[in-house]
XYZ file of C-alpha atoms in Angstrom:
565
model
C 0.000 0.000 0.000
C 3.240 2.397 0.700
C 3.964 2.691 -3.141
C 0.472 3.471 -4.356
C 0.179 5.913 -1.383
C 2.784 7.609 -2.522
C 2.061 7.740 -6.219
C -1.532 8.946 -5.434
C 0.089 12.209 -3.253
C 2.671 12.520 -6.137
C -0.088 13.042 -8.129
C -2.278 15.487 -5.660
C 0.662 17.781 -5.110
C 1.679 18.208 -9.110
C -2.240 18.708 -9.535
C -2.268 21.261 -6.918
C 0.899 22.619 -7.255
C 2.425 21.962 -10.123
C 5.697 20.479 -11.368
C 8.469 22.091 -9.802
C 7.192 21.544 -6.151
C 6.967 18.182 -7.382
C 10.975 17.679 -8.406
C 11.856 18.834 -4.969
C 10.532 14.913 -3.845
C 12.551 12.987 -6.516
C 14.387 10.489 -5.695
C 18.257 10.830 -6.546
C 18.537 7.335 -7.752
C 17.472 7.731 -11.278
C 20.289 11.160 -11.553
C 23.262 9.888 -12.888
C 25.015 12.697 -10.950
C 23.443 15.151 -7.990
C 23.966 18.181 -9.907
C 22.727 16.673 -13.648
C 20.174 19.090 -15.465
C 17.604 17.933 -17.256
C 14.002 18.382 -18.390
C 11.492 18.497 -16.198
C 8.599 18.010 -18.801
C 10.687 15.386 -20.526
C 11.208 13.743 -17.434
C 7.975 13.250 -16.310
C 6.785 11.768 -19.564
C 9.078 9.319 -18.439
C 6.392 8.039 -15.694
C 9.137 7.830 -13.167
C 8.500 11.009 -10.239
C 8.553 9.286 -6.419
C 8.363 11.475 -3.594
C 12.131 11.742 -1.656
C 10.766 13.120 1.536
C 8.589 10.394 1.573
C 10.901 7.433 0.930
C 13.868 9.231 2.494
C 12.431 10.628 5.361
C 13.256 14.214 6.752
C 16.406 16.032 5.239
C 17.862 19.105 5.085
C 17.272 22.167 2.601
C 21.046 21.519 1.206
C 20.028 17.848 0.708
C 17.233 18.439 -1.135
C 18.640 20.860 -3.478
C 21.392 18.313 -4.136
C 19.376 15.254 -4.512
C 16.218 17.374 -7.060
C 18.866 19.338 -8.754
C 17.187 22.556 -8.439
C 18.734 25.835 -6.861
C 18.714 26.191 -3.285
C 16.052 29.461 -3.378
C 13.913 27.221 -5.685
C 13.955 24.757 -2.953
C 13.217 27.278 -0.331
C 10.356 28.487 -2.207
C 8.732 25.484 -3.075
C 9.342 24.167 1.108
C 7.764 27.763 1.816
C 4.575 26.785 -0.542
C 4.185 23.580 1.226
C 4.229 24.189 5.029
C 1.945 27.567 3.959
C -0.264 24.714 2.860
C 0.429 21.966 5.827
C 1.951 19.952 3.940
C 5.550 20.092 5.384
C 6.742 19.874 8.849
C 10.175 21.451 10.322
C 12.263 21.257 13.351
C 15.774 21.694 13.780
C 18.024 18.981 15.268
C 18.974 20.803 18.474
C 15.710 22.185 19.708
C 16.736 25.569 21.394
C 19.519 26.570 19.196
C 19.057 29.155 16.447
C 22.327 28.039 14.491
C 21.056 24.217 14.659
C 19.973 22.642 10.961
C 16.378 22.526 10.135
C 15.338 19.230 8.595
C 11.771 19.488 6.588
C 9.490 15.790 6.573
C 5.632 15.459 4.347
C 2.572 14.191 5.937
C 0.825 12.102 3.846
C -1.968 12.808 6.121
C -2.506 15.903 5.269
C -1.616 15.306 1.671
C -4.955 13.422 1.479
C -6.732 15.272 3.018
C -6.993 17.765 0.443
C -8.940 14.917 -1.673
C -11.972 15.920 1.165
C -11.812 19.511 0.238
C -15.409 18.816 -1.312
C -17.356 16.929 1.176
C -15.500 20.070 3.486
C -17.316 22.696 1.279
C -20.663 20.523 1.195
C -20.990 20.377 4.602
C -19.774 23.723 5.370
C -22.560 25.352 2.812
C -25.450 22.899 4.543
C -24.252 24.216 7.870
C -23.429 27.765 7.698
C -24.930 28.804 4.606
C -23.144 30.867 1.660
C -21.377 33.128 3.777
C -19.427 29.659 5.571
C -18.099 28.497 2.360
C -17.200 31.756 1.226
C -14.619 31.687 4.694
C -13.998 27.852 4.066
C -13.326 27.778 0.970
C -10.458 31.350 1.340
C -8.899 28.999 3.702
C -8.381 25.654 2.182
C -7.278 27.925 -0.714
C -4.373 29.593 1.295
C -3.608 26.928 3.648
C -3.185 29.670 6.201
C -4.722 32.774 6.551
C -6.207 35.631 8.740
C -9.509 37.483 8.819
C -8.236 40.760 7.829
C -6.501 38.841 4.761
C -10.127 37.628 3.888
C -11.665 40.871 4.226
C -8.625 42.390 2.179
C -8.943 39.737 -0.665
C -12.692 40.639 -0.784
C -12.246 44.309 -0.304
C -15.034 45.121 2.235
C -15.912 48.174 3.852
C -16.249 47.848 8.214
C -19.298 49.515 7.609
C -20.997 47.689 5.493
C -23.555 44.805 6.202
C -21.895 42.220 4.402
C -18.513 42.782 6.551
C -20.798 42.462 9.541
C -22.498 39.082 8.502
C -19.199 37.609 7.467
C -17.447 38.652 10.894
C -20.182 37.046 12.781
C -20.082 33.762 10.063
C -16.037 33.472 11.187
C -16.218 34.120 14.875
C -19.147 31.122 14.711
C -16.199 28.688 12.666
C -13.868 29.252 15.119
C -16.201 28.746 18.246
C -17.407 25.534 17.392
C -13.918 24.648 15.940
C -14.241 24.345 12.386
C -11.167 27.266 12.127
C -8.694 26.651 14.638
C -6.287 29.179 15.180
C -2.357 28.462 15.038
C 0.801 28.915 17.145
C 4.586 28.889 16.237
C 5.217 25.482 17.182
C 1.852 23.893 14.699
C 4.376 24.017 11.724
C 6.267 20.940 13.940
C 5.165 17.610 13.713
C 3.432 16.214 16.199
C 5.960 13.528 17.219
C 8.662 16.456 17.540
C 6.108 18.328 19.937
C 5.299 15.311 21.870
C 9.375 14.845 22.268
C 9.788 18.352 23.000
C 6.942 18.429 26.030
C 8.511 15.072 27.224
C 12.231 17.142 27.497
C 10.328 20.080 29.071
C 8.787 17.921 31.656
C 12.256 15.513 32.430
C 14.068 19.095 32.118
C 11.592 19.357 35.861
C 12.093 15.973 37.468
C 15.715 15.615 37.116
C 19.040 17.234 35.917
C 20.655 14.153 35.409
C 20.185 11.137 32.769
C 16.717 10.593 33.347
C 15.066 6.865 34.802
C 12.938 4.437 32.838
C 10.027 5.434 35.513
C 10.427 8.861 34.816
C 10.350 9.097 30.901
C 7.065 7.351 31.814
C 6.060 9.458 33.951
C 6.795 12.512 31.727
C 5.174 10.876 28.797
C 1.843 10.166 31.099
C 1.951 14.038 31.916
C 2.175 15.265 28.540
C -0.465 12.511 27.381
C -3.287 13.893 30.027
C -2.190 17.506 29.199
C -2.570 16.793 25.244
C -6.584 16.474 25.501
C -6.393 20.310 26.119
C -6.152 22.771 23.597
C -3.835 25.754 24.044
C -5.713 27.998 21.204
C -3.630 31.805 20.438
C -6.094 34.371 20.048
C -8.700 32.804 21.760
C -9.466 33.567 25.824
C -11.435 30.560 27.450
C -13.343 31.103 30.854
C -14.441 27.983 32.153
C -17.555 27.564 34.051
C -18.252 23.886 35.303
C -21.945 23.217 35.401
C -22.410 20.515 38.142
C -25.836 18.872 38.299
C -27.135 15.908 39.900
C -26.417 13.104 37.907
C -28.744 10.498 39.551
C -31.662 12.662 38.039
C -30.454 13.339 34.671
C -27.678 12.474 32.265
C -25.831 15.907 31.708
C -22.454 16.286 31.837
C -19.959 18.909 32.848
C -19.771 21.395 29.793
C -17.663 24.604 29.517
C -18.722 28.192 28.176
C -16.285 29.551 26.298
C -15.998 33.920 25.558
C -14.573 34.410 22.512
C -12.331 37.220 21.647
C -12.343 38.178 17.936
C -8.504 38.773 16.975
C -8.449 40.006 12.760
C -4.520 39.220 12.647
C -4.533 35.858 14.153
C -3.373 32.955 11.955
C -5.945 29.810 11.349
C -6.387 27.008 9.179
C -9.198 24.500 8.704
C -9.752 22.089 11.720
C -10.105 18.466 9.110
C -11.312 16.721 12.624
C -14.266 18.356 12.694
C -15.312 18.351 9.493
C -14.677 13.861 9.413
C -16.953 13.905 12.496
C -19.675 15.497 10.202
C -18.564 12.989 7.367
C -19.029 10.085 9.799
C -22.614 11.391 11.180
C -23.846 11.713 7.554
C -22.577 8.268 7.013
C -24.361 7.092 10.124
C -27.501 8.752 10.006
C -27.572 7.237 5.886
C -26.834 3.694 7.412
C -29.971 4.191 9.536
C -32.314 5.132 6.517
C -31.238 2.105 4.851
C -31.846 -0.115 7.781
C -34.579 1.414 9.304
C -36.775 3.978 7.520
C -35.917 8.359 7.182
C -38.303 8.991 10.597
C -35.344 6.803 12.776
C -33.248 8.710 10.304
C -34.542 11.910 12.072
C -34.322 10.673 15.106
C -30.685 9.513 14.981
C -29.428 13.338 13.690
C -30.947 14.960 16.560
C -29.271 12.119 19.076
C -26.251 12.884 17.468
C -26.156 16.517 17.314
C -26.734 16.865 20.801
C -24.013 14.495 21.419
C -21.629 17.400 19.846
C -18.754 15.448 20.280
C -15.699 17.351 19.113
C -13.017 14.698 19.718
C -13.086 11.630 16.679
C -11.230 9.377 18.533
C -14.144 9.238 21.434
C -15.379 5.520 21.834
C -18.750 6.509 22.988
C -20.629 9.960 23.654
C -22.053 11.528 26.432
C -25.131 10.152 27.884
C -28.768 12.001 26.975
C -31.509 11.705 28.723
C -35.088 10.311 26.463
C -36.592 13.771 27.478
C -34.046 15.847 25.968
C -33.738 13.824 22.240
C -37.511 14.157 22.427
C -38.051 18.148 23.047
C -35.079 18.260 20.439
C -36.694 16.107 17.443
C -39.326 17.905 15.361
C -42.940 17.046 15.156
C -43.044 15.168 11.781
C -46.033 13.408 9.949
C -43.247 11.139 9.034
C -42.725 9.625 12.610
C -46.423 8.407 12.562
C -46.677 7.203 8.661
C -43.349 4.682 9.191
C -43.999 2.966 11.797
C -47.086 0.539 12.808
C -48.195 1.592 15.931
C -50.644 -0.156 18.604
C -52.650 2.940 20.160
C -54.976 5.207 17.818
C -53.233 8.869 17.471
C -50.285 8.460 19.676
C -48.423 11.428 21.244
C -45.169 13.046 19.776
C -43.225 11.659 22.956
C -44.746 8.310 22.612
C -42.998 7.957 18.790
C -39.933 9.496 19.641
C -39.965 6.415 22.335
C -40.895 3.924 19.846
C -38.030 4.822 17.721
C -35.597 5.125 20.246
C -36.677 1.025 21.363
C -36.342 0.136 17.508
C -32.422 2.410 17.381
C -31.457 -0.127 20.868
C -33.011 -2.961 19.507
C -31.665 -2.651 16.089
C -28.532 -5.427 15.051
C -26.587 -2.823 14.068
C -26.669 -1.230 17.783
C -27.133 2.385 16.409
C -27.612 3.284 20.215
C -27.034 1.586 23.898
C -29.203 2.430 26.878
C -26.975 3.333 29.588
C -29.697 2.978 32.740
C -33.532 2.035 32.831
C -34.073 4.807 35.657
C -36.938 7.434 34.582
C -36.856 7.646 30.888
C -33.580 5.874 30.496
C -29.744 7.243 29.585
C -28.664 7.061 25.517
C -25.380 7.080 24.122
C -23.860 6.585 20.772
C -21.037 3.692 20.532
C -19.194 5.780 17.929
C -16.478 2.564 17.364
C -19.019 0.372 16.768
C -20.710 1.785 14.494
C -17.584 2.543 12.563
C -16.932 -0.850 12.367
C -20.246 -1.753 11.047
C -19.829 0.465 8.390
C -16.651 -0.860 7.382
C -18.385 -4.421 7.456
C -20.825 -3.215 5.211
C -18.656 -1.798 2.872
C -16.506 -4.905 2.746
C -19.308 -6.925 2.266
C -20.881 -4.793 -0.811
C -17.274 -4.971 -2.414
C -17.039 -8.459 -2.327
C -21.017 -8.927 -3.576
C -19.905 -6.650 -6.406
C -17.008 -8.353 -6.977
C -17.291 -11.771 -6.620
C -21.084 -12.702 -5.820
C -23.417 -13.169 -3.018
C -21.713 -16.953 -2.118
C -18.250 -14.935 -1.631
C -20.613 -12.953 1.074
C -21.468 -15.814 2.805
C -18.480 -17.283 3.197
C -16.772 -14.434 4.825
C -19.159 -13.809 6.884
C -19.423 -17.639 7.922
C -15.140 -17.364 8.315
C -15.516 -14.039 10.277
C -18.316 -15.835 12.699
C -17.024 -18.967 13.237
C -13.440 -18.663 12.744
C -10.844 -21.160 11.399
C -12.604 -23.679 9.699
C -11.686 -26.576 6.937
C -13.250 -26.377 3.366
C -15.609 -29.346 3.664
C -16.976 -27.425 7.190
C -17.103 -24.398 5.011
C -18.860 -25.883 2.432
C -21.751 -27.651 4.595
C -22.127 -24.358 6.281
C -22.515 -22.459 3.394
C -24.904 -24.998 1.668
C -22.528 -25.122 -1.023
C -20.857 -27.791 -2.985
C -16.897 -28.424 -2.128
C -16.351 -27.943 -5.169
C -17.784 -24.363 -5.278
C -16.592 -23.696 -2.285
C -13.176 -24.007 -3.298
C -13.898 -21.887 -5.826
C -14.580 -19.448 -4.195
C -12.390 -19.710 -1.130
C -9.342 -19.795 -4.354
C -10.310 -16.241 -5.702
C -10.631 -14.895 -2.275
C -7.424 -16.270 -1.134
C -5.325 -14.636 -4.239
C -7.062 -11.158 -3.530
C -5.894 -11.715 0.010
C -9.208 -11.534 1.627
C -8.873 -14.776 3.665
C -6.112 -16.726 5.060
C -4.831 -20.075 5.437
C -3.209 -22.104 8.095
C -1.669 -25.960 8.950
C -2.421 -27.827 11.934
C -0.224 -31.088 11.952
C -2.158 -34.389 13.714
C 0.573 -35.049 15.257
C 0.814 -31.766 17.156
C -2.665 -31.095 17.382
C -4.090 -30.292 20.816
C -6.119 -27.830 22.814
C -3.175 -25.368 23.827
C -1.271 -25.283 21.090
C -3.057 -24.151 17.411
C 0.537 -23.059 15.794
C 2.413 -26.316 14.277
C 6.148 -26.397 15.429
C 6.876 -29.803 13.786
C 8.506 -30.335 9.982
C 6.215 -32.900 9.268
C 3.828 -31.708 6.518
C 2.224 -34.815 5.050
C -0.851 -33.571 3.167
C -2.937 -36.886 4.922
C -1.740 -35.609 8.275
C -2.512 -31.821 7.856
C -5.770 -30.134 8.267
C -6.546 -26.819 6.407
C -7.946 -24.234 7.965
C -9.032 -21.427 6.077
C -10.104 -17.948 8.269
C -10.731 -14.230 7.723
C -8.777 -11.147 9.065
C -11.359 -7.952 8.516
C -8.233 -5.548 9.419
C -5.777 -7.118 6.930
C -8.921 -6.925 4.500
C -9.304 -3.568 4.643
C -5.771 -2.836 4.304
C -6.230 -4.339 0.493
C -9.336 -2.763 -0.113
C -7.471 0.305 1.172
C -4.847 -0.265 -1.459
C -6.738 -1.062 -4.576
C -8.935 2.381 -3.388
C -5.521 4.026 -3.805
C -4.937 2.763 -6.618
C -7.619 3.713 -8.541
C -7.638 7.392 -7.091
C -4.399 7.946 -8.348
C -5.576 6.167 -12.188
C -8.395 8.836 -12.130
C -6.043 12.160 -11.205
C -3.360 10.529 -14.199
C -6.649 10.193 -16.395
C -7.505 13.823 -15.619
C -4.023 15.444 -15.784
C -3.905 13.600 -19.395
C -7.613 15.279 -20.396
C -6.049 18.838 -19.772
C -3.100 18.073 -21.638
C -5.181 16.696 -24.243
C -7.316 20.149 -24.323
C -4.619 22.333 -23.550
C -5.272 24.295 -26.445
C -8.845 24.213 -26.384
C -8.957 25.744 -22.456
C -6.338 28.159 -22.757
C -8.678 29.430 -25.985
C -11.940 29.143 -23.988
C -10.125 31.107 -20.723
C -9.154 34.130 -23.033
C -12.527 34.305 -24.636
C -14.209 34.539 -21.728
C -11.495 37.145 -20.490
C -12.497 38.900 -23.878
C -15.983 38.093 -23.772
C -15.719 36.267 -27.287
C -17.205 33.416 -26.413
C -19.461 33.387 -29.320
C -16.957 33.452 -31.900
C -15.919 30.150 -31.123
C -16.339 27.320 -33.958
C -19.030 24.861 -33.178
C -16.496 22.148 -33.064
C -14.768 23.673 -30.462
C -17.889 24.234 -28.631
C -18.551 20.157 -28.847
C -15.188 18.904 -27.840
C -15.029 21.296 -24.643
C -18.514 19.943 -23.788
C -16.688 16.377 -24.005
C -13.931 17.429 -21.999
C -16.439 18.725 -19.051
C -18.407 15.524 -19.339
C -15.422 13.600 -19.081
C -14.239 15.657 -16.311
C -17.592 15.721 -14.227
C -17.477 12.005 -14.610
C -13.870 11.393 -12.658
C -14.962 14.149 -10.271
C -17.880 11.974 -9.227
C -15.850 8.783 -8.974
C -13.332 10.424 -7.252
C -15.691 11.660 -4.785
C -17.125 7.976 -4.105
C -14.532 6.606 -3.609
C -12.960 9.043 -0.953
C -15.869 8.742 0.852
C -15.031 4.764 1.040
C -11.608 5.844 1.907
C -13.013 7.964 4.780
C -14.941 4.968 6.462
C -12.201 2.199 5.699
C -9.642 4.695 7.751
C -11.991 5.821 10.977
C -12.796 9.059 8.989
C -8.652 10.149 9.284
């Protein structure tokens, strides 16, 4: 999966950025000598570019220059473009000292994450309205940015209404942390800030070489103290709201006073936006189970579950009588459902469909504690995991057929099993099964493993013994689901990076064509354009909107397959 990751973020960055901040990642191998010039466009005809920071790791300005073969300021330039963008991390290799080299490492990370930018603008514009992806979109455009830059760009008046509206629209981003503001140290990585706060808080315990105990110790500190966030430009006054939890399910919140700062730096906060990606995907996994009214139900349970961290196992609990004053009185909660009682209340649906979300296989929701109305939470990593299932499981029907299905699902069940057990289970023929199991084994979907006879007993499963006599061996064939999704991951990869080579051969294709259409409509000669012309840029937006829309699919898979990362 390493190579076709990295081919699919050579390909982002050349899209995005273009050529020469590409040749700053080559690899040095395929120079006959550091300081060889050459081509760049003939070059990349060749279908050779790999990324250097990626396979090399982090290195020095000076050994980038050498290994690319592009001046040193070109270097600097192009390193400048990509930590403006978050793209590339620094640190130097002494900490504190000024003089001390400064070594420059990509996130891949964040490299793919600008393949989200549209689900980011979708759900900014169904959220905040025009006026949100105006501010969204500024941002992903410039990496990093301020408000006064924004207001600059657009050239607004303080007096007007629309500076107003658009002040209030970014003060709103960055309170509910969709803009995060940044600090000197966000251009490190975070391994080198974890390091750093681990040498800050040794630098306390001890002036000697430090104990095993107390790196531990330090590392526990700075783990606890990471949950936190340190924001510049933002004051936070916390207020602890105690209440009695044996009557309700409420939990300690904080109210936060914002102080609006024009000069401060931010950039886009991605974790927020895959929590909104992951609650779209839920809420759509309820529709399809259950029906759009559960569907309503489920958003509301969700949004008042707010939570801002994505790694969170489970949310907050919620009491019944808060999801029910919060969902919306709907004909649709009455027409989906058969009911028992002749025109039932609003609370008595909302009820219903919280028993059929508990009761459901899929476990959309757990109830917590049977006092009053009962305590709801959301298993967030379960449901992340069903959603993964699901998507395996409609690759492989796809793919392979509904059998395939049912024999990974019997494998992931029942675990190891031999091919004639398979077979009776599935209510196949061995000889199908086989089949089957064959193609699934070459994709690497399922596994195999030998148990000698002669070593076969109840505590040990792994054969130690040389003897591998095909009468004295059972088969046993099982399923890994994380090693699964690791090859779905990288044939997902794969085909990403097929559909930006596909589109970056379209616009060479039409080169001429777009560069004629851009000055027409600079010119506003549009109309004098041949019909011919007309028809093949038609074809080449067609062809275009097509890729777009597979593109988008299939980094929406990508999202669920990696926890929404």
């Amino acid at each position: 999966m390493a190579n076709e990751l990295k081919r699919l973020c050579c390909f982002v960055i050349r899209e995005d950025f273009g050529d020469l901040v590409e040749v700053l990642i080559l690899r040095s191998d395929y120079f006959p000598c550091p300081y060889f010039t050459f081509n760049i466009k003939a070059f990349f005809l060749q279908k050779k570019p790999a990324k250097l920071l990626f396979e090399k790791g982090r290195l020095p300005a000076a050994l980038i220059a050498r290994y690319s073969g592009l001046p040193l300021e070109k270097v600097k330039e192009c390193l400048f473009i990509l930590i403006q963008h978050n793209l590339v991390y620094w640190a130097r290799e002494v900490p504190d000292q000024i003089k001390s080299p400064i070594y420059y490492q990509i996130d891949s990370r964040e490299v793919l994450s600008r393949l989200k930018f549209g689900v980011y603008l979708n759900h900014t514009r169904n959220r905040f309205g025009n006026e949100g992806q105006v501010i969204i979109t500024y941002v992903l455009l410039n990496g990093k940015t301020s408000f006064k830059s924004l207001v600059e760009a657009r050239n607004l008046s303080k007096r007007t209404k629309e500076y107003k509206t658009l002040k209030e629209k970014y003060a709103e981003l960055v309170t509910e942390g969709y803009l995060k503001y940044l600090k000197y140290t966000d251009a490190l990585s975070a391994q080198d800030q974890q390091d750093a706060a681990e040498q800050r808080e040794l630098a306390k315990m001890t002036t000697f070489v430090p104990t095993k105990k107390e790196k531990a110790e330090a590392r526990a500190k700075v783990a606890e103290r990471g949950n936190a966030e340190s924001l510049v430009g933002k004051k936070r006054k916390k207020t602890v709201v105690e209440e009695d939890h044996s009557r309700l399910s409420k939990q300690p919140r904080t109210e936060d006073t914002f102080e609006f700062v024009e000069d401060a730096q931010v950039r886009v906060n991605y974790e927020r936006f895959n929590i909104l990606a992951r609650n779209d995907h839920i809420t759509s996994f309820v529709e399809e189970r259950i029906n759009p009214a559960a569907k309503l139900v489920m958003k509301v349970i969700l949004e008042l579950a707010d939570e801002k961290r994505l790694d969170a196992e489970e949310s907050r609990a919620m009491s019944a009588q808060t999801i029910i004053r919060k969902v919306p009185t709907e004909d649709t909660l009455e027409d989906q459902i058969e009911l028992e009682r002749q025109d039932p209340s609003h609370e008595y649906l909302v009820s219903e469909y919280l028993d059929l979300l508990v009761e459901d296989g899929a476990k959309f929701i757990r109830k917590k504690d049977d006092s009053m109305s009962g305590l709801y939470s959301v298993r967030y990593k379960d449901l992340i995991e069903r959603l993964k299932q699901r998507k395996l499981e409609s690759i492989l029907q796809e793919k392979y057929g509904s059998m395939a299905v049912r024999i990974y699902k019997i494998l992931q069940s029942k675990g190891k099993l031999e091919e004639k057990n398979i077979a009776s289970l599935a209510m196949l023929t061995q000889a199908d099964a086989r089949k089957i199991i064959d193609q699934l084994f070459v994709e690497g979907l399922v596994e195999l493993q030998l148990l000698t006879c002669a070593i076969l007993t109840v505590n040990q499963e792994v054969p130690k013994a040389a003897d591998r006599a095909p009468s004295r061996t059972y088969y046993l064939w099982y399923a890994e689901p994380e090693r699964c999704y690791q090859k779905i991951l990288t044939c997902l990869y794969r085909t990403l990076g097929n559909i930006h080579e596909r589109r970056m051969c379209e616009k060479e294709g039409y080169a001429r064509l777009i560069e004629r259409r851009a000055i027409a409509r600079l010119r506003s000669t549009v109309h004098l354009m041949t019909p011919e012309e007309k028809e093949q840029l038609r074809i080449f937006d067609q062809s275009m909107e097509r890729l777009d829309v597979a593109a988008l699919r299939i980094v929406n898979l990508v999202m669920i397959l990696t926890n929404y990362r």
